[in-house]
Short mmCIF file of C-alpha atoms and ligand atoms in Angstrom, two decimals:
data_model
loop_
_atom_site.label_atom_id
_atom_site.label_comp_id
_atom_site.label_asym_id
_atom_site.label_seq_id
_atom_site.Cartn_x
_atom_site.Cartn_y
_atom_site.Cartn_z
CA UNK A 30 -16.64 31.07 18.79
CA UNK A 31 -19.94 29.42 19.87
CA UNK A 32 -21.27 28.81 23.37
CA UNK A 33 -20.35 25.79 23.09
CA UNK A 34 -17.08 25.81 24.55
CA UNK A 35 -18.50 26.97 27.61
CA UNK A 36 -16.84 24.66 30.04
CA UNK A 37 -20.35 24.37 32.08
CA UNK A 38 -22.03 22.33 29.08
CA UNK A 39 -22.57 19.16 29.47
CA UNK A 40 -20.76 16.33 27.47
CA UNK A 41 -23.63 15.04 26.01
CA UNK A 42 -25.44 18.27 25.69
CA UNK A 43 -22.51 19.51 23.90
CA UNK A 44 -22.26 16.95 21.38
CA UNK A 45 -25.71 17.33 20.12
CA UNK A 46 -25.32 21.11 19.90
CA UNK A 47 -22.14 20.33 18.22
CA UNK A 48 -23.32 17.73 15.39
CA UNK A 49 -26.18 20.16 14.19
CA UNK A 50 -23.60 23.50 14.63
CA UNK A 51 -21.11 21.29 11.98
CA UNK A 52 -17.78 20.38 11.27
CA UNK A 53 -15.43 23.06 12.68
CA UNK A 54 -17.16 23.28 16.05
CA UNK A 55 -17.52 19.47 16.37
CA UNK A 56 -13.11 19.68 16.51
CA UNK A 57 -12.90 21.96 18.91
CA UNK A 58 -15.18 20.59 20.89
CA UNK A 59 -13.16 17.74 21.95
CA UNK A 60 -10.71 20.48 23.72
CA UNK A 61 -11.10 21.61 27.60
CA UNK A 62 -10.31 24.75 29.62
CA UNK A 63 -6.63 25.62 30.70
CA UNK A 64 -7.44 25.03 34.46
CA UNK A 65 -5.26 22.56 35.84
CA UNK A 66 -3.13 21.34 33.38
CA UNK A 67 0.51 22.84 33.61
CA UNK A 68 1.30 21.41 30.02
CA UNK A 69 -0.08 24.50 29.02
CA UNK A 70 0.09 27.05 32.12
CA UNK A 71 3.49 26.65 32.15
CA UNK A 72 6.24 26.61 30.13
CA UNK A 73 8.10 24.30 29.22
CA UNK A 74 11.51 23.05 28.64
CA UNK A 75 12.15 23.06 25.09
CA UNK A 76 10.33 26.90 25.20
CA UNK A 77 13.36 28.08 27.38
CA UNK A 78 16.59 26.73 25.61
CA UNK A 79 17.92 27.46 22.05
CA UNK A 80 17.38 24.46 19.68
CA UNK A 81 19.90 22.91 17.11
CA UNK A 82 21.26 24.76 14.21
CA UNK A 83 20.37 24.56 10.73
CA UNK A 84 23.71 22.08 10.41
CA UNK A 85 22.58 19.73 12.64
CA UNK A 86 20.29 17.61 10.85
CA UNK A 87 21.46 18.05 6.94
CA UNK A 88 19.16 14.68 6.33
CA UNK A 89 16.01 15.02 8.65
CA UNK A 90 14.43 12.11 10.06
CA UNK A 91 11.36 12.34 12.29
CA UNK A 92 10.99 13.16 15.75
CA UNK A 93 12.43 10.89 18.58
CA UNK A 94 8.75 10.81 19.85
CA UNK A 95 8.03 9.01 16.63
CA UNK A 96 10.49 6.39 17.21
CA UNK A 97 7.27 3.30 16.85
CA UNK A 98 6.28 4.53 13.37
CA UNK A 99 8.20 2.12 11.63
CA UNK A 100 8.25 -1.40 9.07
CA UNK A 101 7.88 -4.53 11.76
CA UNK A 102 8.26 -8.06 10.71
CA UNK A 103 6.51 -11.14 11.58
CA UNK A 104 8.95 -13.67 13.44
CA UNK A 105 6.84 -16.87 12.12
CA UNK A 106 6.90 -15.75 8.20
CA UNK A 107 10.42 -15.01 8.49
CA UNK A 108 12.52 -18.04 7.85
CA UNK A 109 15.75 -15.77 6.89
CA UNK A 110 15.61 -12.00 6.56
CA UNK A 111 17.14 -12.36 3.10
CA UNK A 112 13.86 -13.68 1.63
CA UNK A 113 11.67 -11.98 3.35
CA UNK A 114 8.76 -9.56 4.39
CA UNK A 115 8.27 -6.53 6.31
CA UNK A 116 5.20 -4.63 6.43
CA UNK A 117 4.30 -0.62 6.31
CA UNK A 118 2.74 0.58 9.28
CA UNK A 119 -0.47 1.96 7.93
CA UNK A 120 -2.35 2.73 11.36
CA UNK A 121 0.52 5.21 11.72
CA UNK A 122 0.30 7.14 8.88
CA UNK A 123 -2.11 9.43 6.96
CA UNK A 124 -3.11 11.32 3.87
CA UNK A 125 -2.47 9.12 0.85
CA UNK A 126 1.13 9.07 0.65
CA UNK A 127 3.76 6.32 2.49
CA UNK A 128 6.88 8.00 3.52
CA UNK A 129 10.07 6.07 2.00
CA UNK A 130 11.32 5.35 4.86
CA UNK A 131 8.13 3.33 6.07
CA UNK A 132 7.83 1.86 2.84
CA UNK A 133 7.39 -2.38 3.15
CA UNK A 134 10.36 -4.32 2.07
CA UNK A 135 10.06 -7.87 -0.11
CA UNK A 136 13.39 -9.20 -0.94
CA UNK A 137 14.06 -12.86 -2.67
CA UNK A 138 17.83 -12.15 -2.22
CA UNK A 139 18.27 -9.19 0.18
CA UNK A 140 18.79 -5.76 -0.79
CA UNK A 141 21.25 -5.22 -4.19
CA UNK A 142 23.86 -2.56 -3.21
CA UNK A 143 24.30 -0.77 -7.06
CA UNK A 144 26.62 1.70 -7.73
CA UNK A 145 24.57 4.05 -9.93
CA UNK A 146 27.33 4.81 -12.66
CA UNK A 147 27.97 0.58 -13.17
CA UNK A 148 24.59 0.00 -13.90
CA UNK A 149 22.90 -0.92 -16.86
CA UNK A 150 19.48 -1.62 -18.66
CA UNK A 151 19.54 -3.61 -21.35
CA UNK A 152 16.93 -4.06 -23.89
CA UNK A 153 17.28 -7.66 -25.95
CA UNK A 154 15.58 -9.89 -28.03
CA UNK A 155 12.46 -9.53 -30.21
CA UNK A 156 13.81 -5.96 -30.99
CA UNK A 157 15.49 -4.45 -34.37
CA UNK A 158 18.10 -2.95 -31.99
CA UNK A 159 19.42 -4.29 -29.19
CA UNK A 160 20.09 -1.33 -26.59
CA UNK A 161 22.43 -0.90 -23.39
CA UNK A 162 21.62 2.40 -21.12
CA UNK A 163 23.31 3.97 -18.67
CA UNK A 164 21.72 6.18 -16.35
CA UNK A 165 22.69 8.98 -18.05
CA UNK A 166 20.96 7.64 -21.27
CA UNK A 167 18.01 7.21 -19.76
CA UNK A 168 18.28 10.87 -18.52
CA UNK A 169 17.68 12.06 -21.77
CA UNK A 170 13.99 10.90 -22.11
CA UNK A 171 10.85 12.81 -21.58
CA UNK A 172 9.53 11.89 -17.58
CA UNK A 173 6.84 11.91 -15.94
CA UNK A 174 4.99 11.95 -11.81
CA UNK A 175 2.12 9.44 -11.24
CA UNK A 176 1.26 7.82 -7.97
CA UNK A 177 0.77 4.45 -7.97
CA UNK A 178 0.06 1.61 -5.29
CA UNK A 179 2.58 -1.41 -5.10
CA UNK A 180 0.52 -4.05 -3.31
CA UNK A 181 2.27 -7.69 -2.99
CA UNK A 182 -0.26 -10.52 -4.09
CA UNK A 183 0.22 -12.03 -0.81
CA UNK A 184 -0.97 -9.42 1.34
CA UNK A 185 -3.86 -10.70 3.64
CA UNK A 186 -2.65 -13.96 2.71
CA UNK A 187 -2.39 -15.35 6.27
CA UNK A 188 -5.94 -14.73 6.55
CA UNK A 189 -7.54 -16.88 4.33
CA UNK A 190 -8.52 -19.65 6.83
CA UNK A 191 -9.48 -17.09 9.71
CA UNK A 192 -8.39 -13.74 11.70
CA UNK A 193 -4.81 -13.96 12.08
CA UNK A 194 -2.78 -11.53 12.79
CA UNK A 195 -3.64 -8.25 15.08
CA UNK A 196 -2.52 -5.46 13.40
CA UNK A 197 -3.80 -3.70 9.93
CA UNK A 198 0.35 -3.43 9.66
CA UNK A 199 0.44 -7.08 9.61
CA UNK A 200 -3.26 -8.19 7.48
CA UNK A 201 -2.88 -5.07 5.01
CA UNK A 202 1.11 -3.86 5.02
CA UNK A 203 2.24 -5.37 2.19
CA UNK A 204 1.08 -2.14 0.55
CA UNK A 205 2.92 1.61 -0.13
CA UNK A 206 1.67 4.07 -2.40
CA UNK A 207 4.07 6.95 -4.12
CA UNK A 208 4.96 9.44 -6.69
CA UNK A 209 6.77 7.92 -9.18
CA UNK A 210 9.48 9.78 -11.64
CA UNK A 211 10.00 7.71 -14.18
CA UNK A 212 9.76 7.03 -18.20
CA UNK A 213 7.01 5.50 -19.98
CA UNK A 214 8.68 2.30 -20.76
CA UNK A 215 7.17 2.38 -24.39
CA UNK A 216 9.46 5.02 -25.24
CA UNK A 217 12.83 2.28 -24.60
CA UNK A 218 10.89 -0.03 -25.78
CA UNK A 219 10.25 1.78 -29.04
CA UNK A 220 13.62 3.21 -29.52
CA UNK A 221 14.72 -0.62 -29.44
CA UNK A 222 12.34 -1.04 -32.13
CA UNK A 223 9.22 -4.00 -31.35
CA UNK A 224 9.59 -6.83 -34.39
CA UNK A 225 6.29 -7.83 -35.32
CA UNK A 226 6.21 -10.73 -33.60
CA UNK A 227 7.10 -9.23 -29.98
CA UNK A 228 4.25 -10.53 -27.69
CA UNK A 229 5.89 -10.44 -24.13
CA UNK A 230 8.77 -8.61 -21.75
CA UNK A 231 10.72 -10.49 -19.23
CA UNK A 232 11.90 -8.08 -16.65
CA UNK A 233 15.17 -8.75 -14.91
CA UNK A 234 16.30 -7.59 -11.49
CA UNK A 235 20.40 -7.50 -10.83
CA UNK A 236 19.86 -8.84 -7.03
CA UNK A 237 20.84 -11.84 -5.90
CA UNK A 238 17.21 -13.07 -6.96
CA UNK A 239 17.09 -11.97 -10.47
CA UNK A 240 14.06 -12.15 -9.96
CA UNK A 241 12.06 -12.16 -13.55
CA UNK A 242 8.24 -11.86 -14.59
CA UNK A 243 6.78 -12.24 -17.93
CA UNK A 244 4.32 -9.42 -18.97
CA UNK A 245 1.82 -8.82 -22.01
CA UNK A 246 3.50 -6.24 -24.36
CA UNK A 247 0.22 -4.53 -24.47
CA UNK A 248 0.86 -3.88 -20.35
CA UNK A 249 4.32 -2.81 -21.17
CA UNK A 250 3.39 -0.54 -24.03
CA UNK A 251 0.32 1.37 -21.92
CA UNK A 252 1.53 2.61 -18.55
CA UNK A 253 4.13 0.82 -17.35
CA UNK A 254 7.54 3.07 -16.22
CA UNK A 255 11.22 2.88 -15.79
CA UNK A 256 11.22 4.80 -12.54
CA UNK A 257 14.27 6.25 -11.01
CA UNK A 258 12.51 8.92 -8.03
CA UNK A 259 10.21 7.88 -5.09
CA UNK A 260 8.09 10.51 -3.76
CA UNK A 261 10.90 13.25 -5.25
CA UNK A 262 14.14 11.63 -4.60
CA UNK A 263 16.22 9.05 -5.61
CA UNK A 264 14.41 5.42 -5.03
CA UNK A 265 15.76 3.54 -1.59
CA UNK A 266 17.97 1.03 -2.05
CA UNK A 267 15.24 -1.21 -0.32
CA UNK A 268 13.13 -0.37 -3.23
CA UNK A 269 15.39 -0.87 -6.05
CA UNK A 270 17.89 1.83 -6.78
CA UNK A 271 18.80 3.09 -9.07
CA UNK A 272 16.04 1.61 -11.73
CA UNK A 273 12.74 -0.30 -10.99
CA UNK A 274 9.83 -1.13 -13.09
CA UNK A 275 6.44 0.44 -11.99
CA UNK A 276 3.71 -2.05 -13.57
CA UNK A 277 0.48 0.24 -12.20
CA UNK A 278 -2.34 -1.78 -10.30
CA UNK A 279 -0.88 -5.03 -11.20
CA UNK A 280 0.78 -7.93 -8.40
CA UNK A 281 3.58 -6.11 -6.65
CA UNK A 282 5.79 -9.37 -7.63
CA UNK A 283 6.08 -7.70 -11.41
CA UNK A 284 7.34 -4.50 -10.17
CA UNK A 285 11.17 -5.59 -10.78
CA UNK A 286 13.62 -4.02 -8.95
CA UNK A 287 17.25 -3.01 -9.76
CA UNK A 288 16.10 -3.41 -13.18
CA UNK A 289 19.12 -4.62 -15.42
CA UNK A 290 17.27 -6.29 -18.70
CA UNK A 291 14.37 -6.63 -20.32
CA UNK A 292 14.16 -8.99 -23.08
CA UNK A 293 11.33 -9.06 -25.40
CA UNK A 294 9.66 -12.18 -26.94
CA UNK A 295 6.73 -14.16 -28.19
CA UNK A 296 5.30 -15.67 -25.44
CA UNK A 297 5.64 -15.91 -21.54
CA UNK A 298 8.54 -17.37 -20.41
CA UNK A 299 6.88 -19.88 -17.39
CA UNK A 300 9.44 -18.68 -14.96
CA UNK A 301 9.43 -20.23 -11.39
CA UNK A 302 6.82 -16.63 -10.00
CA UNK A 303 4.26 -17.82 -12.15
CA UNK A 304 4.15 -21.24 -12.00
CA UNK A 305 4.74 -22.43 -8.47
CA UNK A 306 4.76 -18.89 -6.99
CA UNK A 307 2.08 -16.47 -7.42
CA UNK A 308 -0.75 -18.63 -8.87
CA UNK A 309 -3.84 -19.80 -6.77
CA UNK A 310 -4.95 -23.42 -6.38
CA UNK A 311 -8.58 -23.75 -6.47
CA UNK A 312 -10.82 -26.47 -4.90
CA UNK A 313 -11.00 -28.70 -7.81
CA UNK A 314 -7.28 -28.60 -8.20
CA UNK A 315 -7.10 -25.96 -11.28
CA UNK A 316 -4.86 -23.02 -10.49
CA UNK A 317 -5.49 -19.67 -11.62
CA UNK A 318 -2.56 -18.01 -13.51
CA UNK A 319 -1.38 -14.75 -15.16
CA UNK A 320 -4.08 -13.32 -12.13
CA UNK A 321 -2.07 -9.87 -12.89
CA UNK A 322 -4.85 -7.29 -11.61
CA UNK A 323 -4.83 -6.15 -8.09
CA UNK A 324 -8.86 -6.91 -7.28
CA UNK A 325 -10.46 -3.35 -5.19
CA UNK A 326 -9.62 -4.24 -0.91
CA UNK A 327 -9.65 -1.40 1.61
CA UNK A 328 -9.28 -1.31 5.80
CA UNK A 329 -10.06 0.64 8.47
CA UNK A 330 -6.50 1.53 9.87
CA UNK A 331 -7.50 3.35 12.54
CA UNK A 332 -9.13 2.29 15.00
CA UNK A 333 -7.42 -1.11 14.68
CA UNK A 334 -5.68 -3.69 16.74
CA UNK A 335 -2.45 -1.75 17.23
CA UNK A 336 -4.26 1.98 17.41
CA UNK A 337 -7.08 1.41 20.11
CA UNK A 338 -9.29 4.38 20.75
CA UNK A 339 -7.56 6.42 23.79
CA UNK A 340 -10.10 9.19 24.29
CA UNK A 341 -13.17 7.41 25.29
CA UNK A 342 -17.02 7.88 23.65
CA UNK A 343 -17.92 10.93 22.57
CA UNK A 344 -16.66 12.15 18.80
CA UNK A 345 -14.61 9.98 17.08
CA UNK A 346 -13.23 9.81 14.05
CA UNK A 347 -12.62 6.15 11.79
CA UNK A 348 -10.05 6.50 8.95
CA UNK A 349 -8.79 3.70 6.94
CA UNK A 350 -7.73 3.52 3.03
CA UNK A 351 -8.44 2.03 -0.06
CA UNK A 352 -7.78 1.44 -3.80
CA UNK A 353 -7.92 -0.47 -7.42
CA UNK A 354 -5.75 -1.88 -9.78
CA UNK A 355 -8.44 -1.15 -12.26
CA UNK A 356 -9.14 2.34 -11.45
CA UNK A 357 -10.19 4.86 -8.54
CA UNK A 358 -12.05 4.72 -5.78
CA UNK A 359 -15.16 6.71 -6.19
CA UNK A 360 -17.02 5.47 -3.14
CA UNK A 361 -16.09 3.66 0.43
CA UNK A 362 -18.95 2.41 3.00
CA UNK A 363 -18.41 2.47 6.57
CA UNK A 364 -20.07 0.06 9.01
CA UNK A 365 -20.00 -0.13 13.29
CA UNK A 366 -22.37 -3.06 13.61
CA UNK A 367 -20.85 -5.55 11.55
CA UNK A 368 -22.70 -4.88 8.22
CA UNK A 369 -26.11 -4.43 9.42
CA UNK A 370 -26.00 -0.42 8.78
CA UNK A 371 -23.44 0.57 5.89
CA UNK A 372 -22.44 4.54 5.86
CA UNK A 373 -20.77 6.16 3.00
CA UNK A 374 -17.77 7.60 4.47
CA UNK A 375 -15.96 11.12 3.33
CA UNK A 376 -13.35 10.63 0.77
CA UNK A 377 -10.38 13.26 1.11
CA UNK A 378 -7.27 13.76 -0.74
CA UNK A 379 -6.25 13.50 -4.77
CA UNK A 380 -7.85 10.63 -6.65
CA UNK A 381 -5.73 9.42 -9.00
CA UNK A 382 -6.66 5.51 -10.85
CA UNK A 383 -4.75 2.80 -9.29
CA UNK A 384 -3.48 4.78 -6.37
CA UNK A 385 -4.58 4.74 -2.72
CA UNK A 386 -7.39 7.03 -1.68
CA UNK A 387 -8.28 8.05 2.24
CA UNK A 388 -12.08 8.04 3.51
CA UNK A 389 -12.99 9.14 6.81
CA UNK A 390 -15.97 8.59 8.76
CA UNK A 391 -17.10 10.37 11.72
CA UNK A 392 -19.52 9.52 14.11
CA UNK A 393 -20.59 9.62 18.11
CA UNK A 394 -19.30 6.62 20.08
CA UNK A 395 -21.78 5.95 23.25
CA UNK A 396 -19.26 3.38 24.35
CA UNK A 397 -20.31 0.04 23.13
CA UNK A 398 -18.60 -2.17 21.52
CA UNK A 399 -18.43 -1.98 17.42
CA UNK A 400 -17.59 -4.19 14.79
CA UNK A 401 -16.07 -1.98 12.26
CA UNK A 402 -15.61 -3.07 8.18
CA UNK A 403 -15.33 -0.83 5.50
CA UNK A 404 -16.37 -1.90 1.42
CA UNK A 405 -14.68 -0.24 -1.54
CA UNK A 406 -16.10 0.43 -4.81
CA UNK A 407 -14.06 1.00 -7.84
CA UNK A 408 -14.78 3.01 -10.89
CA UNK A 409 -15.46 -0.02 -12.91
CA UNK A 410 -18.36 -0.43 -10.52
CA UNK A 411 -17.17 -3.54 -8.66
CA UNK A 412 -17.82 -3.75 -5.07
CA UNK A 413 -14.74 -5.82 -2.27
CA UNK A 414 -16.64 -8.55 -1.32
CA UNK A 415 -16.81 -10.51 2.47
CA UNK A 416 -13.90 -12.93 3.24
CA UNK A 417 -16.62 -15.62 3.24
CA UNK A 418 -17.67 -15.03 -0.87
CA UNK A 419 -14.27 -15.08 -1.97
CA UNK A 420 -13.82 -18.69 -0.11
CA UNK A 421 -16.67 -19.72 -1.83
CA UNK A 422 -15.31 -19.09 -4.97
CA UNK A 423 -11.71 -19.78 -4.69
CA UNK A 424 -11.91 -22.30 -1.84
CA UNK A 425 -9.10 -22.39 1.24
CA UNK A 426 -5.68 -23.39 -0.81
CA UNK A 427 -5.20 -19.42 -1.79
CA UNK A 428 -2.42 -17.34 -0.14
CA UNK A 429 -2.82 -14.16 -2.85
CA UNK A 430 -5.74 -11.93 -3.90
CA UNK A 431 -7.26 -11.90 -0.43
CA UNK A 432 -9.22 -8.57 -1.19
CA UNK A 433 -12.47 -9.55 1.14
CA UNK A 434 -14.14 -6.91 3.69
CA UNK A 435 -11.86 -6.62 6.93
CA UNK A 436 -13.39 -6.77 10.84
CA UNK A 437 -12.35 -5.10 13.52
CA UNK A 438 -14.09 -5.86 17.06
CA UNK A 439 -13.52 -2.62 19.28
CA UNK A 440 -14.58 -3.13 22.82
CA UNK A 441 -15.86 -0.72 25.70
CA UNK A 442 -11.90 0.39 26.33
CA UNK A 443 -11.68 1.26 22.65
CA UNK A 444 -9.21 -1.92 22.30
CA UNK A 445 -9.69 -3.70 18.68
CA UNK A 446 -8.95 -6.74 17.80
CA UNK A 447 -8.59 -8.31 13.96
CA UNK A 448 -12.05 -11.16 14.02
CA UNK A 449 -14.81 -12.06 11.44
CA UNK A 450 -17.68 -11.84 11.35
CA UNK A 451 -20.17 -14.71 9.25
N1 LIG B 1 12.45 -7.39 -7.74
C1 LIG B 1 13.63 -8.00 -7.51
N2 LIG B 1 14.65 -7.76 -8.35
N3 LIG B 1 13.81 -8.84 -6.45
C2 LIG B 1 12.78 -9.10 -5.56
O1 LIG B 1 12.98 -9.87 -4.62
N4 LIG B 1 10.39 -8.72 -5.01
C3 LIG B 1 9.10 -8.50 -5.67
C4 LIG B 1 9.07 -7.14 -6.38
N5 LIG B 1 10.25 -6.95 -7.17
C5 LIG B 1 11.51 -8.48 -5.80
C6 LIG B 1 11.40 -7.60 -6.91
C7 LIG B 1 7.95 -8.57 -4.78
S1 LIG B 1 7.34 -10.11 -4.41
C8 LIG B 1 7.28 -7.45 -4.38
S2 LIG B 1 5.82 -7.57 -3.51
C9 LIG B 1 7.79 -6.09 -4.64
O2 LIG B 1 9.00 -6.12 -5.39
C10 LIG B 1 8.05 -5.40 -3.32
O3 LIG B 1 8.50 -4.11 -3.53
P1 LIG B 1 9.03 -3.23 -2.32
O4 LIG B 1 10.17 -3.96 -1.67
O5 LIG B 1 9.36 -1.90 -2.87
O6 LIG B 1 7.89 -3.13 -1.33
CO1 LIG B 2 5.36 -9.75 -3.39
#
């Protein structure tokens, strides 16, 4: 160990010794000495009594101390739970992955209950063989594990005309990201047989909703999956168990769950989420449609507006996440003066094409306030623009694709709070 931890260093002193000695010291140099703190001179409860049993908890869930890591809701977007939103708490979590459990929730018709051995898919239409599986059918195919983001067109939607709501869990939750076990749906689709004149899929959920999107065969036929696991087990109920329909880096709205048909035909069926739902109405009255793609958007999750800084200046660390629905994220920039200074921040974790990745960016705080936005690039080379380009160009009638740069303000205390800067 270096001389660093020498308790008679100076703060200051020490962090410049620290940034040149790297990394590893730079960690440990946020600790202190023993002296005076009985959290660690002396022991403590849970050291002296025997804990539960290996029967107690044949389902874990996570510590009572982590009680406030959970989905939230916004009372004003919430008319009636049933059709409704909540949103993953992403200044809570880390890595790349979202635990099920924490996993957003949008429902048109509340959450289908499905007994796994009544269900069905059924494959109809433009096919020479029209197919009904049971889950056991579908068992027989050949699987396979990608990660993928689900991100609902809407998120950021509330802030198109301004900084709206405090809370990356609120702007930015309408996002998870997870392994996937599932089959390539061009194996159903080609055991039903395409005709030659099969163009499109229509997608059925069995909730109330039946919800239904139509989607270019060429989509269907290239990555698209049947998926039956989340992150290794079965999928939540919440997220459509048994079956849903993993459309990778496209508008979370296609991603159908309970997934009970699919019928195959020669052109889009104009269904209510892509006519009056999920198309964008720009300035001179001409709405975008079939806006599939999920544009490159990443945030700073931490520090943010419900994760203020608690240990004062010195070392501190920004993390935050970002991704593509057109491929991976080879780069993120990192700024803490509002865009006059950009910083390429330190990616970490797997990087895997249309999947969240995690940057970090560490830096010395002297105490004063920041203004904190981080910029994604994608593989394709395209860079998130500022909230302020993508009004020029779509005007102030959009609720989806809101993909522009995210501020944070973060004053002396280390509080943040969600503004813009122009
Ligand atoms: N599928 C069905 N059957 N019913 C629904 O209400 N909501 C859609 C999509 N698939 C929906 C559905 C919308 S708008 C989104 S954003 C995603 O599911 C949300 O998926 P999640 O609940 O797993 O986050
Ligand atoms: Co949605």
């Amino acid at each position: 160990m270096s001389k660093d931890h020498k308790a008679t260093t100076s703060r200051r002193g020490f962090l410049k010794s620290a940034v040149a000695a790297g990394g590893a010291t730079l960690a440990a140099g946020a600790a202190r000495g023993a002296e005076g703190d009985p959290a660690i001179l002396e022991l403590q409860e849970w050291n002296q009594v025997l804990g539960d049993g290996v029967d107690a908890r044949p389902y874990g869930t996570p510590s009572q101390y982590e009680a406030h890591v959970k989905r939230r809701s916004v009372e004003w977007l919430t008319a009636d739970p049933i059709s409704s939103v909540n949103f993953t708490p992403l200044h809570e979590l880390d890595g790349i992955i979202t635990p099920n459990g924490v996993c957003f929730e949008r429902h048109h018709g509340g959450i289908a209950e499905i007994d796994p051995a009544q269900h069905r898919l059924m494959i109809n239409g433009l096919v020479e063989q029209e197919l009904v599986f049971t889950m056991q059918d579908l068992m027989r195919y050949p699987r396979d594990n990608r990660v993928y983001f689900l991100e609902c067109a809407a998120n950021s939607g509330m802030e198109w005309r301004g900084a709206q709501l405090n809370g990356c869990q609120f702007t930015h939750g309408m996002i998870h990201n997870v392994m996937y076990t599932g089959i390539p749906l061009r194996y159903i689709l080609e055991t039903a047989g395409l005709k030659t004149n099969a163009k499109w899929i229509l997608p059925e959920g069995a909730d109330a909703s039946g919800m239904t999107r139509s989607i270019p065969i060429e989509k269907a036929l290239d990555d698209c999956m049947v998926a039956f696991k989340m992150n290794g087990e079965a999928l939540r109920p919440e997220q459509g168990y048994p079956l849903r329909l993993v459309v990778p880096g496209w508008e979370g709205n296609m991603w159908i769950k309970w997934l009970r048909r699919i019928e195959v035909g020669d052109e889009p069926w104009h269904h209510r989420e892509e006519t009056s739902k999920y198309t964008d109405l720009l300035e001179n009255g001409q709405a975008r449609r079939f806006t599939w793609e999920m544009d490159a958007k990443s945030v700073i999750t931490n520090p943010s507006p419900q994760a203020p800084i608690l240990h004062g200046p010195g070392r501190t660390t920004i993390t935050g996440v970002a991704w593509s629905g057109r491929g991976s994220i080879p780069r993120v920039d990192v700024t803490i003066d509002g865009g006059k200074n950009w910083h390429a921040a330190r990616m970490s974790g797997p990087s895997f094409d249309k999947s969240m990745h995690r940057f970090y960016y560490e830096f010395d705080w002297d105490g004063s306030p920041l203004l904190l936005q981080s910029r994604a690039h994608d593989s394709t080379g395209y860079v998130q623009p500022t909230k302020n380009q993508l009004r020029e160009w779509r005007g102030l009638n959009s609720i989806y694709h809101n993909n522009g740069i995210q501020t944070w303000y973060v004053n002396e205390q280390g509080i943040a709070e969600n503004v813009e800067v122009s």
